[in-house]
Structures are given as C-alpha cells and as structure tokens.
Amino acid sequence: MNIRRLSTLLLVACAFFFHPSANAQLQVVGDGGPGPVKAQHLTAELVSLAPTIAPGGTVQAGLVLTLEEHWHVYWINAGDSGEPPKITWTLPEGITAGPMQFPIPSRLPLGPLMDFGYEDEVAFPVQFTAASSVKSGPIHLDAIVNWLVCREVCIPGKAHLGLNLTVDPAATAPAQPVGAIGEALNLIPKPLPPNAKLDITGGKEDFVLTLTTGKRETHAEFYPFDQDQIANAAPQPIESRADGVRLRVRRSEDLKTLPATLHGVLKLSDQIAYGVTAPVVPGEIASAPSSKSPVPAATGNVTTLTAIGLAFLGGIILNLMPCVFPVLFLKGLALLQSSGQERKHLRSHGLVYTLGILVSFWVIVAVLLALRAGGSQAGWGFQLQSPVFLTLLASGIFFFALSLAGLFDIGLSLTSVGGDLAQKQGYTGSFFTGVLATVVATPCTAPLMGAAIGFALAQPAHITFAIFTALGLGLAAPYLLLSFQPAWTRILPRPGAWMEIFKQLTAVIFFATVIWLVYVYGSLFTGAASGALGISNANQSIYRVALLLGCFLMLAVAGWVLGKWPARWTSTIAAILIAAIGLAIPLYQPKDTTLLWAPYSQQALNQARAAGHPVFIDFTAAWCLSCQVNERLVLRSADVQHQFSKNSVTLLRADWTQYDPAITQQLASINRSGVPTYVIYPAPVNSAPDVLPELLTKDIVLTALQKDTKK
C-alpha cells in the first residue's frame, strides 16, 4: 500500500490556539466598531434582532461567521480536534451577557478523525439583559472573538468587534425572530418533549440510545458535550422503530468505566435536535439482525409447513436474483454442451450440484445455531460480517470471473473432455458450482424468504435445518429438473459461438459482484480501532480495501500463468503459489511494533547526543489534527518504527498542547513557530539539525533517517 497518497490527501496543518501567550501573537482584525470584519477564510460580525433594549429588558444578539466554501468552525465539543469560538465581552455598566449558544452541529470527517462543527454560515446567539437602572441612550458592546477555521489547514483568528444599541424604555422585542440570529435560535437544541423518553444502555463496546417519540424516526446522531466518551469517527447505526429510533454509539477506547450519565445533543434532522441528559444503565443490547428483509415481530401466523413452503418457493425465485442467475445460466449452457451424454450421467451432475448447495446450506445453518447457542444474534448473510470470509469469497469470485473473461480455463469450463479424469473433474465442478451458487446467494434475499428465515431462526434446531434444506432444494430445483429432463433445454438457445461471448459478458456481472463485496469488506473497517500500523477509522477502511485489491492483482497474475501455459503441472503450482501470496496480503496481520517516546527536555536531547544516539523530536499538540494523522499514518508505521529501532534513534515527544516556553524556545532555534514540526538531530554534537516538512510521508522520514544516521 502506498501510504504517500493517503497521507498527502489526509494531512492537515494546524496552529496553536487559545493560550494567552499564543493569542498575543495573533494579528487582530477589526477596530471594535460595528459592521462585518473580513479575516482569513471567513467574515465575522456582531448582529442583534433589534436595535434597542429596554431597562430591565432583554435583546437577542450574537456572533455571525460567514465561511468560505469547504472551511469550517467548531461546535462546543470540537470532536477529535479543534476548538470552539470564544467571546470575551467588555460591556457598559448594567448590561450583562448570557452564555454563547451553539446551534445544531454536523459531523465533519477529516481523514481518520471526526470533528463536530459548521460550514457555510453559523450564528451563535447571546442574550443581553439590561438592569432596570440603566439610563436611556446609546451604548456600545465591545467583544474580542477568537476562532479556529479549518479546511486542509487550520488557521487561528482573532477579531475586535462591536455592536451599537440604544437603551429605550419603549423598546419591544420583535414579533418574529429573523435573520441569521433568528434562524440560529430556532436551531438551538431543545429539551425533550414531555411525551418523549430516552433510555441509555452502556455495554462493553457501545452505548445504545433508545428514543421513544410516539412516531417512527428515520435519522439520529449523538453529539456528546463531554470529550473522550465516544469514538467520534465511528459510524452510528440506527434501528428505525415504530415509536422512535434506536441509536448505537461506539464507546471511546479511553473510557475505562461507564459514566453515570450521558449529556449531549440528539439530532433527528438538520432542524430538530434535543439536548439530553440521561442515566446510563449497564447492560448489553444485541444488534438488530443483519437480514436485508425485516424479520417479522410475530410469527404466530406462520406454521412450520408454511415456512418450509415459503422457503422452497423463495429458493426457486432466488435463482432469478442478479447474484445467482449467472451461475444457473452457466450450468444450463454446460447442460446444452453435454446433452449428447447419457441421461444417467446428466442426472448425476444434477444431484451432485444439488448436494453442493445442500451441504453449503447445512454448514451455514450449523454456524448460525452455534452462534445462537453462544448468545449471539445472526441472520441470513451473517458470514458477510467476517473479513476473512469476504476476502475468500471476493477472491474466489474474482478468480472465477477471470476464467469467464477468457484469461484461462478451469474445471468449471463449459466444454467437456472425455475420460475418467474429466468425469471426476466434472463432478467436482458440479459440486463446487452448487457451493458457489449458495455463496453468491447469501447477499440476496428473494421474495417470500424473509418470513421463512425469520421463522426458522427462532425455532428449534431440527426445524431450522428443515426450513433451510427446503430453501436449498428450491435453489437447486431448476437445474436439477433440467438434468432429469434434458429435452427441456430446447427452450434455451442452440449452442454456438454466441456462448463464448455470453460467457465473457457474464464475467462482467461477477466483476460487479466483486466490486460490491469490496465495498462491504471496506465498510467492516469503517470506525475500526487502530491496528498495528497506526491506521484507524476511514483510513483503516481504505488501507484494507487496497490490500484486497493487491490480492486481486496477484490472482490476475496467477490466472495469466494458467492461461499462458495451460495443462502443465509447473504452471499450476506456480499459479497456486502466486494466489496464496495474494491471499496472504489482506489476511496477514502485522504485529504491533510501536516504540515508546520519552518527553522532550533539553537535558534528554543533550544526553542522547552525548551517548552517540541520533534523536528524532516530534513537536506535537493534542489539538493539532495533522500531528495526529502524521503519527498514525507515518510515525507508527512498521517501516519507520523498524528504522528507528535499527539505528538506535532516541525518540522525544515535545507536547505543546499547553504552552511550554522551553518547547517554544527550541522551535525558535530551528526557525519554527508552530506544530507539527519534526527534527532529526544526528548523533555528532556539532551536526546541524535536519528539519522535515510538516506533511510527512514514509519516504520522507526513511530518506532523512538514512541520511542522518550514517556512521
């Protein structure tokens, strides 16, 4: 996998923010007067709903930020990085300001992380109150506003803004809030209505939020006010319910014990959200069944015989599904090619094909029952939740599609060569075609299947086996009937050159199936925890997909070898070895090679260099997003860690999350004033430091290490 492309796309720069010493270095825009002020990538302004305020009255005003396209600012909990805007007021005597209110946020994915915030335009309302003793006349509200605006880079901003109002005893509030502040007031999360109820169950891995509103809800997102409670970038799957919605939120890895309550915003749409606080009850709630067809809540109207009948009919219809029909049609064409053989031979192929389907279904049912016995819930297609199974399935279909496309010929060929060996291969081909038909059928659910499968999974083992056996017999029935009545093949077109063309066109359907399986495979790793390579969330998904595509490349090479030198043991062995290497690419799990970093100090740097060790210093901060991405994608990578260890590099981490004058001084010594910054000090004390770019790749670090650690 080429990490360079990933890191180039995902890295963002950031700057220090919100420490007094840091703020003092920011260029302040605006002179404190009323009106908008233009800053980098946004315009800031103080506005109010009314120009007047009565003594003893209130008026709604606030901060409006208008952002350039694709730039964003942050909610009160910024997510994995960033800081929310802040306002420091200087107000006339008798005028007080309430807290700045935050409207409904949105999820803003940035590489492997997730921020919470706003794009385009956002207003933050503030309510001002005048004491009854305030004298009539003009007043001026003065504010210092700080913000962090981000896209691929993060830029801190600071403005001196002002707002003029008039104290007037006759002042009245506007009948209808209008403008940016009025719209924002309508988007402030509200308390749950009296008829609504929220229950929160806290498990080992997830919080499950069950909201009851009295009507079906189709969307939900949870934004916690407290940091480090949830895995911000993890997907939040929902289960729409007749009287509300159930939302599953991944716990943060840093959350070791369950909190007593969860406090946050439950967003049901861009216009509707509720501020919620609810106790967390320890427990586990299993995920909803993965079947694509909803499982009926009640099965009282379905008997065992009805379910068997529905399963059989559903199996027949399953042959017409896009994922299964090509397999059946290929078997039909094979039957056309072999129609001159003895009827007994054709029947045997039909029975072996049926056996392949039944054995596959029995294996699936056995695993389902084992999972059920262990307390897990699983439904039709559950095996698609396994990365190993998806790797083998997608690779097998891809390899089969290469054969259909004409790259090489395998035992499932449409032609038959006489002799005992070919007979054996033919039966083997029929059996595994049945297996393939079952495997490619698992992503599909045909009409009538949903009720039958839902009933089967709630029954004793022998009934479950009977229903799934009926489903398998239905899937096998069309080809089995054709093998017993070869004359019926007359409804199919006559053999000819078109068959080879159709076979190649059929490969396109299988390649499309592979694309879908790759999508499913990648989605398993969305929100996954960091692995040994330091890749997490969306990057973990992209990384895994790239490994699977690398496997496909090796399979294509194996197929080319078989096609270039057909029917040779040497080419067969070579193809098997190449395919095995390909399968090992996505299935191999590297061990964690992460090394330990020591805190930076000038003494630690001097001691390491005096001992003859090169030193790598990582100047970083918790609020610096690009620092986190550089660390996960590059500094934790196995290659870089190996070179650190091989060259006895001392690793120092200069954490600038809180202002540190020693780190600031060290940065200034290398002509830098912010993070991320990466420096290699060669072992000789008189050697000049090597300052690396802010946007790291593995090649940049490895090349620098090779240069700076030469003996």
Short mmCIF file of N, CA and C in Angstrom, two decimals, residues 150 476 566 615 686:
data_model
loop_
_atom_site.label_atom_id
_atom_site.label_comp_id
_atom_site.label_asym_id
_atom_site.label_seq_id
_atom_site.Cartn_x
_atom_site.Cartn_y
_atom_site.Cartn_z
N CYS A 150 -10.86 25.85 9.73
CA CYS A 150 -10.07 24.74 9.17
C CYS A 150 -10.61 24.28 7.82
N ALA A 476 -31.74 -25.29 -5.88
CA ALA A 476 -31.21 -26.32 -6.79
C ALA A 476 -32.23 -26.81 -7.80
N PRO A 566 -1.17 -23.58 -20.25
CA PRO A 566 -2.28 -24.41 -19.75
C PRO A 566 -1.89 -25.88 -19.63
N VAL A 615 18.69 11.65 17.39
CA VAL A 615 17.46 11.99 18.11
C VAL A 615 16.40 12.45 17.11
N ASN A 686 28.10 18.35 16.93
CA ASN A 686 28.28 19.55 16.12
C ASN A 686 27.48 19.50 14.81
#
